[in-house]
C-alpha positions as protocol buffer text, in pm:
chain_id: "A"
residue {
  index: 1
  type: UNK
  ca { x: 20302 y: 19181 z: 815 }
}
residue {
  index: 2
  type: UNK
  ca { x: 20264 y: 18807 z: 740 }
}
residue {
  index: 3
  type: UNK
  ca { x: 19972 y: 18689 z: 541 }
}
residue {
  index: 4
  type: UNK
  ca { x: 19674 y: 18508 z: 733 }
}
residue {
  index: 5
  type: UNK
  ca { x: 19584 y: 18163 z: 639 }
}
residue {
  index: 6
  type: UNK
  ca { x: 19256 y: 18130 z: 564 }
}
residue {
  index: 7
  type: UNK
  ca { x: 19272 y: 17776 z: 529 }
}
residue {
  index: 8
  type: UNK
  ca { x: 19314 y: 17737 z: 896 }
}
residue {
  index: 9
  type: UNK
  ca { x: 18998 y: 17616 z: 1038 }
}
residue {
  index: 10
  type: UNK
  ca { x: 18933 y: 17601 z: 1445 }
}
residue {
  index: 11
  type: UNK
  ca { x: 18959 y: 17231 z: 1497 }
}
residue {
  index: 12
  type: UNK
  ca { x: 18619 y: 17098 z: 1721 }
}
residue {
  index: 13
  type: UNK
  ca { x: 18653 y: 16936 z: 2067 }
}
residue {
  index: 14
  type: UNK
  ca { x: 18549 y: 16580 z: 2040 }
}
residue {
  index: 15
  type: UNK
  ca { x: 18242 y: 16542 z: 2151 }
}
residue {
  index: 16
  type: UNK
  ca { x: 18123 y: 16867 z: 2028 }
}
residue {
  index: 17
  type: UNK
  ca { x: 17882 y: 16955 z: 1729 }
}
residue {
  index: 18
  type: UNK
  ca { x: 17936 y: 17189 z: 1463 }
}
residue {
  index: 19
  type: UNK
  ca { x: 17811 y: 17486 z: 1694 }
}
residue {
  index: 20
  type: UNK
  ca { x: 18061 y: 17381 z: 1991 }
}
residue {
  index: 21
  type: UNK
  ca { x: 17778 y: 17235 z: 2178 }
}
residue {
  index: 22
  type: UNK
  ca { x: 17829 y: 16924 z: 2352 }
}
residue {
  index: 23
  type: UNK
  ca { x: 17705 y: 16589 z: 2135 }
}
residue {
  index: 24
  type: UNK
  ca { x: 17335 y: 16413 z: 2275 }
}
residue {
  index: 25
  type: UNK
  ca { x: 17601 y: 16130 z: 2381 }
}
residue {
  index: 26
  type: UNK
  ca { x: 17843 y: 16369 z: 2566 }
}
residue {
  index: 27
  type: UNK
  ca { x: 17577 y: 16570 z: 2729 }
}
residue {
  index: 28
  type: UNK
  ca { x: 17442 y: 16249 z: 2890 }
}
residue {
  index: 29
  type: UNK
  ca { x: 17741 y: 16131 z: 3005 }
}
residue {
  index: 30
  type: UNK
  ca { x: 17838 y: 16459 z: 3172 }
}
residue {
  index: 31
  type: UNK
  ca { x: 17479 y: 16495 z: 3320 }
}
residue {
  index: 32
  type: UNK
  ca { x: 17499 y: 16177 z: 3457 }
}
residue {
  index: 33
  type: UNK
  ca { x: 17860 y: 16259 z: 3606 }
}
residue {
  index: 34
  type: UNK
  ca { x: 17724 y: 16528 z: 3783 }
}
residue {
  index: 35
  type: UNK
  ca { x: 17407 y: 16341 z: 3910 }
}
residue {
  index: 36
  type: UNK
  ca { x: 17609 y: 16064 z: 4071 }
}
residue {
  index: 37
  type: UNK
  ca { x: 17815 y: 16307 z: 4241 }
}
residue {
  index: 38
  type: UNK
  ca { x: 17572 y: 16481 z: 4378 }
}
residue {
  index: 39
  type: UNK
  ca { x: 17350 y: 16375 z: 4720 }
}
residue {
  index: 40
  type: UNK
  ca { x: 17111 y: 16152 z: 4483 }
}
residue {
  index: 41
  type: UNK
  ca { x: 17146 y: 15790 z: 4503 }
}
residue {
  index: 42
  type: UNK
  ca { x: 17133 y: 15654 z: 4127 }
}
residue {
  index: 43
  type: UNK
  ca { x: 17113 y: 15290 z: 4013 }
}
residue {
  index: 44
  type: UNK
  ca { x: 17179 y: 15210 z: 3663 }
}
residue {
  index: 45
  type: UNK
  ca { x: 17122 y: 14920 z: 3488 }
}
residue {
  index: 46
  type: UNK
  ca { x: 17437 y: 14730 z: 3328 }
}
residue {
  index: 47
  type: UNK
  ca { x: 17598 y: 15075 z: 3311 }
}
residue {
  index: 48
  type: UNK
  ca { x: 17308 y: 15203 z: 3121 }
}
residue {
  index: 49
  type: UNK
  ca { x: 17272 y: 15578 z: 3066 }
}
residue {
  index: 50
  type: UNK
  ca { x: 16967 y: 15576 z: 2907 }
}
residue {
  index: 51
  type: UNK
  ca { x: 16789 y: 15425 z: 3179 }
}
residue {
  index: 52
  type: UNK
  ca { x: 16814 y: 15414 z: 3544 }
}
residue {
  index: 53
  type: UNK
  ca { x: 16720 y: 15447 z: 3864 }
}
residue {
  index: 54
  type: UNK
  ca { x: 16695 y: 15751 z: 4122 }
}
residue {
  index: 55
  type: UNK
  ca { x: 16591 y: 15780 z: 4471 }
}
residue {
  index: 56
  type: UNK
  ca { x: 16388 y: 16080 z: 4553 }
}
residue {
  index: 57
  type: UNK
  ca { x: 16220 y: 16229 z: 4893 }
}
residue {
  index: 58
  type: UNK
  ca { x: 15955 y: 16438 z: 4893 }
}
residue {
  index: 59
  type: UNK
  ca { x: 16005 y: 16827 z: 4941 }
}
residue {
  index: 60
  type: UNK
  ca { x: 15994 y: 16977 z: 5259 }
}
residue {
  index: 61
  type: UNK
  ca { x: 15657 y: 17098 z: 5348 }
}
residue {
  index: 62
  type: UNK
  ca { x: 15465 y: 16951 z: 5147 }
}
residue {
  index: 63
  type: UNK
  ca { x: 15241 y: 16645 z: 5207 }
}
residue {
  index: 64
  type: UNK
  ca { x: 15466 y: 16445 z: 5072 }
}
residue {
  index: 65
  type: UNK
  ca { x: 15739 y: 16486 z: 5335 }
}
residue {
  index: 66
  type: UNK
  ca { x: 15892 y: 16189 z: 5486 }
}
residue {
  index: 67
  type: UNK
  ca { x: 15799 y: 16002 z: 5187 }
}
residue {
  index: 68
  type: UNK
  ca { x: 16060 y: 15803 z: 4975 }
}
residue {
  index: 69
  type: UNK
  ca { x: 16019 y: 15684 z: 4558 }
}
residue {
  index: 70
  type: UNK
  ca { x: 16211 y: 15491 z: 4365 }
}
residue {
  index: 71
  type: UNK
  ca { x: 16208 y: 15689 z: 4026 }
}
residue {
  index: 72
  type: UNK
  ca { x: 16296 y: 15566 z: 3676 }
}
residue {
  index: 73
  type: UNK
  ca { x: 16424 y: 15765 z: 3431 }
}
residue {
  index: 74
  type: UNK
  ca { x: 16461 y: 15734 z: 3042 }
}
residue {
  index: 75
  type: UNK
  ca { x: 16673 y: 15963 z: 2843 }
}
residue {
  index: 76
  type: UNK
  ca { x: 16565 y: 15986 z: 2450 }
}
residue {
  index: 77
  type: UNK
  ca { x: 16814 y: 15992 z: 2191 }
}
residue {
  index: 78
  type: UNK
  ca { x: 16805 y: 16364 z: 2149 }
}
residue {
  index: 79
  type: UNK
  ca { x: 16828 y: 16446 z: 2535 }
}
residue {
  index: 80
  type: UNK
  ca { x: 16909 y: 16734 z: 2644 }
}
residue {
  index: 81
  type: UNK
  ca { x: 16707 y: 16915 z: 2360 }
}
residue {
  index: 82
  type: UNK
  ca { x: 16415 y: 16639 z: 2438 }
}
residue {
  index: 83
  type: UNK
  ca { x: 16284 y: 16635 z: 2793 }
}
residue {
  index: 84
  type: UNK
  ca { x: 16377 y: 16330 z: 3008 }
}
residue {
  index: 85
  type: UNK
  ca { x: 16021 y: 16090 z: 3031 }
}
residue {
  index: 86
  type: UNK
  ca { x: 16021 y: 16012 z: 3442 }
}
residue {
  index: 87
  type: UNK
  ca { x: 15791 y: 15756 z: 3677 }
}
residue {
  index: 88
  type: UNK
  ca { x: 15721 y: 15686 z: 4026 }
}
residue {
  index: 89
  type: UNK
  ca { x: 15772 y: 15316 z: 4095 }
}
residue {
  index: 90
  type: UNK
  ca { x: 15603 y: 15273 z: 4402 }
}
residue {
  index: 91
  type: UNK
  ca { x: 15292 y: 15398 z: 4432 }
}
residue {
  index: 92
  type: UNK
  ca { x: 15218 y: 15802 z: 4495 }
}
residue {
  index: 93
  type: UNK
  ca { x: 14891 y: 15958 z: 4497 }
}
residue {
  index: 94
  type: UNK
  ca { x: 14879 y: 16251 z: 4287 }
}
residue {
  index: 95
  type: UNK
  ca { x: 14635 y: 16384 z: 4007 }
}
residue {
  index: 96
  type: UNK
  ca { x: 14925 y: 16398 z: 3732 }
}
residue {
  index: 97
  type: UNK
  ca { x: 15091 y: 16100 z: 3839 }
}
residue {
  index: 98
  type: UNK
  ca { x: 14921 y: 15816 z: 3660 }
}
residue {
  index: 99
  type: UNK
  ca { x: 14842 y: 15537 z: 3972 }
}
residue {
  index: 100
  type: UNK
  ca { x: 14909 y: 15248 z: 3804 }
}
residue {
  index: 101
  type: UNK
  ca { x: 15245 y: 15294 z: 3598 }
}
residue {
  index: 102
  type: UNK
  ca { x: 15363 y: 15598 z: 3808 }
}
residue {
  index: 103
  type: UNK
  ca { x: 15393 y: 15764 z: 3436 }
}
residue {
  index: 104
  type: UNK
  ca { x: 15443 y: 16131 z: 3482 }
}
residue {
  index: 105
  type: UNK
  ca { x: 15266 y: 16392 z: 3279 }
}
residue {
  index: 106
  type: UNK
  ca { x: 15519 y: 16461 z: 3044 }
}
residue {
  index: 107
  type: UNK
  ca { x: 15336 y: 16861 z: 2968 }
}
residue {
  index: 108
  type: UNK
  ca { x: 15455 y: 16942 z: 3334 }
}
residue {
  index: 109
  type: UNK
  ca { x: 15859 y: 16906 z: 3204 }
}
residue {
  index: 110
  type: UNK
  ca { x: 15768 y: 16948 z: 2861 }
}
residue {
  index: 111
  type: UNK
  ca { x: 15601 y: 17263 z: 2920 }
}
residue {
  index: 112
  type: UNK
  ca { x: 15948 y: 17433 z: 3051 }
}
residue {
  index: 113
  type: UNK
  ca { x: 16249 y: 17213 z: 2958 }
}
residue {
  index: 114
  type: UNK
  ca { x: 16500 y: 17333 z: 2735 }
}
residue {
  index: 115
  type: UNK
  ca { x: 16903 y: 17209 z: 2693 }
}
residue {
  index: 116
  type: UNK
  ca { x: 17019 y: 17453 z: 2971 }
}
residue {
  index: 117
  type: UNK
  ca { x: 16865 y: 17171 z: 3198 }
}
residue {
  index: 118
  type: UNK
  ca { x: 17008 y: 16901 z: 3331 }
}
residue {
  index: 119
  type: UNK
  ca { x: 16921 y: 16608 z: 3533 }
}
residue {
  index: 120
  type: UNK
  ca { x: 16983 y: 16735 z: 3884 }
}
residue {
  index: 121
  type: UNK
  ca { x: 16707 y: 17025 z: 3780 }
}
residue {
  index: 122
  type: UNK
  ca { x: 16502 y: 16731 z: 3728 }
}
residue {
  index: 123
  type: UNK
  ca { x: 16491 y: 16651 z: 4131 }
}
residue {
  index: 124
  type: UNK
  ca { x: 16545 y: 16955 z: 4258 }
}
residue {
  index: 125
  type: UNK
  ca { x: 16281 y: 17199 z: 4022 }
}
residue {
  index: 126
  type: UNK
  ca { x: 16031 y: 17009 z: 3842 }
}
residue {
  index: 127
  type: UNK
  ca { x: 15945 y: 16688 z: 4107 }
}
residue {
  index: 128
  type: UNK
  ca { x: 15926 y: 16935 z: 4426 }
}
residue {
  index: 129
  type: UNK
  ca { x: 15747 y: 17183 z: 4211 }
}
residue {
  index: 130
  type: UNK
  ca { x: 15537 y: 16909 z: 4073 }
}
residue {
  index: 131
  type: UNK
  ca { x: 15408 y: 16722 z: 4424 }
}
residue {
  index: 132
  type: UNK
  ca { x: 15442 y: 17068 z: 4553 }
}
residue {
  index: 133
  type: UNK
  ca { x: 15170 y: 17240 z: 4278 }
}
residue {
  index: 134
  type: UNK
  ca { x: 14958 y: 16961 z: 4149 }
}
residue {
  index: 135
  type: UNK
  ca { x: 14711 y: 17067 z: 3821 }
}
residue {
  index: 136
  type: UNK
  ca { x: 14384 y: 16906 z: 3836 }
}
residue {
  index: 137
  type: UNK
  ca { x: 14287 y: 17081 z: 3527 }
}
residue {
  index: 138
  type: UNK
  ca { x: 14517 y: 16839 z: 3349 }
}
residue {
  index: 139
  type: UNK
  ca { x: 14484 y: 16528 z: 3509 }
}
residue {
  index: 140
  type: UNK
  ca { x: 14669 y: 16168 z: 3508 }
}
residue {
  index: 141
  type: UNK
  ca { x: 14488 y: 16062 z: 3779 }
}
residue {
  index: 142
  type: UNK
  ca { x: 14145 y: 16143 z: 3730 }
}
residue {
  index: 143
  type: UNK
  ca { x: 14005 y: 16030 z: 4074 }
}
residue {
  index: 144
  type: UNK
  ca { x: 14281 y: 16245 z: 4285 }
}
residue {
  index: 145
  type: UNK
  ca { x: 14190 y: 16542 z: 4064 }
}
residue {
  index: 146
  type: UNK
  ca { x: 13841 y: 16516 z: 4174 }
}
residue {
  index: 147
  type: UNK
  ca { x: 13902 y: 16428 z: 4514 }
}
residue {
  index: 148
  type: UNK
  ca { x: 14157 y: 16766 z: 4513 }
}
residue {
  index: 149
  type: UNK
  ca { x: 13864 y: 17005 z: 4365 }
}
residue {
  index: 150
  type: UNK
  ca { x: 13591 y: 16840 z: 4586 }
}
residue {
  index: 151
  type: UNK
  ca { x: 13720 y: 16780 z: 4878 }
}
residue {
  index: 152
  type: UNK
  ca { x: 14081 y: 16915 z: 4949 }
}
residue {
  index: 153
  type: UNK
  ca { x: 14072 y: 16797 z: 5316 }
}
residue {
  index: 154
  type: UNK
  ca { x: 13956 y: 16398 z: 5217 }
}
residue {
  index: 155
  type: UNK
  ca { x: 14291 y: 16467 z: 4923 }
}
residue {
  index: 156
  type: UNK
  ca { x: 14553 y: 16522 z: 5152 }
}
residue {
  index: 157
  type: UNK
  ca { x: 14394 y: 16278 z: 5393 }
}
residue {
  index: 158
  type: UNK
  ca { x: 14421 y: 16021 z: 5114 }
}
residue {
  index: 159
  type: UNK
  ca { x: 14791 y: 16163 z: 5028 }
}
residue {
  index: 160
  type: UNK
  ca { x: 14920 y: 16056 z: 5362 }
}
residue {
  index: 161
  type: UNK
  ca { x: 14766 y: 15720 z: 5376 }
}
residue {
  index: 162
  type: UNK
  ca { x: 14961 y: 15614 z: 5060 }
}
residue {
  index: 163
  type: UNK
  ca { x: 15288 y: 15827 z: 5165 }
}
residue {
  index: 164
  type: UNK
  ca { x: 15242 y: 15577 z: 5489 }
}
residue {
  index: 165
  type: UNK
  ca { x: 15132 y: 15310 z: 5254 }
}
residue {
  index: 166
  type: UNK
  ca { x: 15405 y: 15260 z: 4981 }
}
residue {
  index: 167
  type: UNK
  ca { x: 15642 y: 15569 z: 5026 }
}
residue {
  index: 168
  type: UNK
  ca { x: 15896 y: 15418 z: 5311 }
}
residue {
  index: 169
  type: UNK
  ca { x: 16190 y: 15341 z: 5270 }
}
residue {
  index: 170
  type: UNK
  ca { x: 16137 y: 14943 z: 5255 }
}
residue {
  index: 171
  type: UNK
  ca { x: 15944 y: 15000 z: 4957 }
}
residue {
  index: 172
  type: UNK
  ca { x: 16206 y: 15073 z: 4722 }
}
residue {
  index: 173
  type: UNK
  ca { x: 16417 y: 14822 z: 4895 }
}
residue {
  index: 174
  type: UNK
  ca { x: 16637 y: 15044 z: 5135 }
}
residue {
  index: 175
  type: UNK
  ca { x: 16717 y: 14932 z: 5425 }
}
residue {
  index: 176
  type: UNK
  ca { x: 16530 y: 15050 z: 5755 }
}
residue {
  index: 177
  type: UNK
  ca { x: 16724 y: 15298 z: 5960 }
}
residue {
  index: 178
  type: UNK
  ca { x: 16738 y: 15173 z: 6314 }
}
residue {
  index: 179
  type: UNK
  ca { x: 16744 y: 15471 z: 6570 }
}
residue {
  index: 180
  type: UNK
  ca { x: 16997 y: 15460 z: 6857 }
}
residue {
  index: 181
  type: UNK
  ca { x: 16638 y: 15470 z: 7121 }
}
residue {
  index: 182
  type: UNK
  ca { x: 16481 y: 15160 z: 6939 }
}
residue {
  index: 183
  type: UNK
  ca { x: 16840 y: 14993 z: 7014 }
}
residue {
  index: 184
  type: UNK
  ca { x: 16864 y: 15081 z: 7370 }
}
residue {
  index: 185
  type: UNK
  ca { x: 16510 y: 14976 z: 7398 }
}
residue {
  index: 186
  type: UNK
  ca { x: 16574 y: 14601 z: 7177 }
}
residue {
  index: 187
  type: UNK
  ca { x: 16836 y: 14582 z: 7449 }
}
residue {
  index: 188
  type: UNK
  ca { x: 16658 y: 14649 z: 7755 }
}
residue {
  index: 189
  type: UNK
  ca { x: 16431 y: 14445 z: 7624 }
}
residue {
  index: 190
  type: UNK
  ca { x: 16689 y: 14155 z: 7595 }
}
residue {
  index: 191
  type: UNK
  ca { x: 16828 y: 14211 z: 7934 }
}
residue {
  index: 192
  type: UNK
  ca { x: 16450 y: 14164 z: 8076 }
}
residue {
  index: 193
  type: UNK
  ca { x: 16381 y: 13848 z: 7910 }
}
residue {
  index: 194
  type: UNK
  ca { x: 16715 y: 13701 z: 8013 }
}
residue {
  index: 195
  type: UNK
  ca { x: 16668 y: 13796 z: 8373 }
}
residue {
  index: 196
  type: UNK
  ca { x: 16301 y: 13616 z: 8363 }
}
residue {
  index: 197
  type: UNK
  ca { x: 16466 y: 13311 z: 8238 }
}
residue {
  index: 198
  type: UNK
  ca { x: 16729 y: 13305 z: 8509 }
}
residue {
  index: 199
  type: UNK
  ca { x: 16449 y: 13367 z: 8783 }
}
residue {
  index: 200
  type: UNK
  ca { x: 16263 y: 13039 z: 8619 }
}
residue {
  index: 201
  type: UNK
  ca { x: 16550 y: 12829 z: 8682 }
}
residue {
  index: 202
  type: UNK
  ca { x: 16601 y: 12949 z: 9023 }
}
residue {
  index: 203
  type: UNK
  ca { x: 16234 y: 12907 z: 9066 }
}
residue {
  index: 204
  type: UNK
  ca { x: 16254 y: 12553 z: 8918 }
}
residue {
  index: 205
  type: UNK
  ca { x: 16500 y: 12402 z: 9106 }
}
residue {
  index: 206
  type: UNK
  ca { x: 16440 y: 12161 z: 9379 }
}
residue {
  index: 207
  type: UNK
  ca { x: 16485 y: 12251 z: 9745 }
}
residue {
  index: 208
  type: UNK
  ca { x: 16811 y: 11985 z: 9921 }
}
């Protein structure tokens, strides 16, 4: 048998650290690519991979169903070893979200975050869980937390009022979708309007 060359070392792939794991910058790129290839709408700012916006819809069977929010995401230099910070741009009524700034209580993410998670997990797991299961004992919005514990029905009503007032597509700058029924109704109204104009013209003519 030939002698084994112990001087040879396995070369690291570009973007890997000494443990064979992707470096933070490479991991950011990969996670951003996965997020942008998913069903989520992502808006970057000057191709910045550390701060961007994602369109998020309220989870099904929750008080927030039907609402849509623009979420601001900031990735720390140490991502994914440190969790991203997220905040709601348009208003939401929730005990764990600051009403004025939209900031989400970091403990909600930090308590369970690990490098195994990626950005898609934020929008498919962390935020839906936050909206489905608010924690009034650790509030960012003291009024919402107090109302939730004191009067659940009043709390639910206020959540829905905020969704109706602040969480529509136009509130995040998205175009409003017009249903085919609305278009048909507009067309029929236009037809009725033109018929009326024609009748007015006929009625206004003098008899010969």
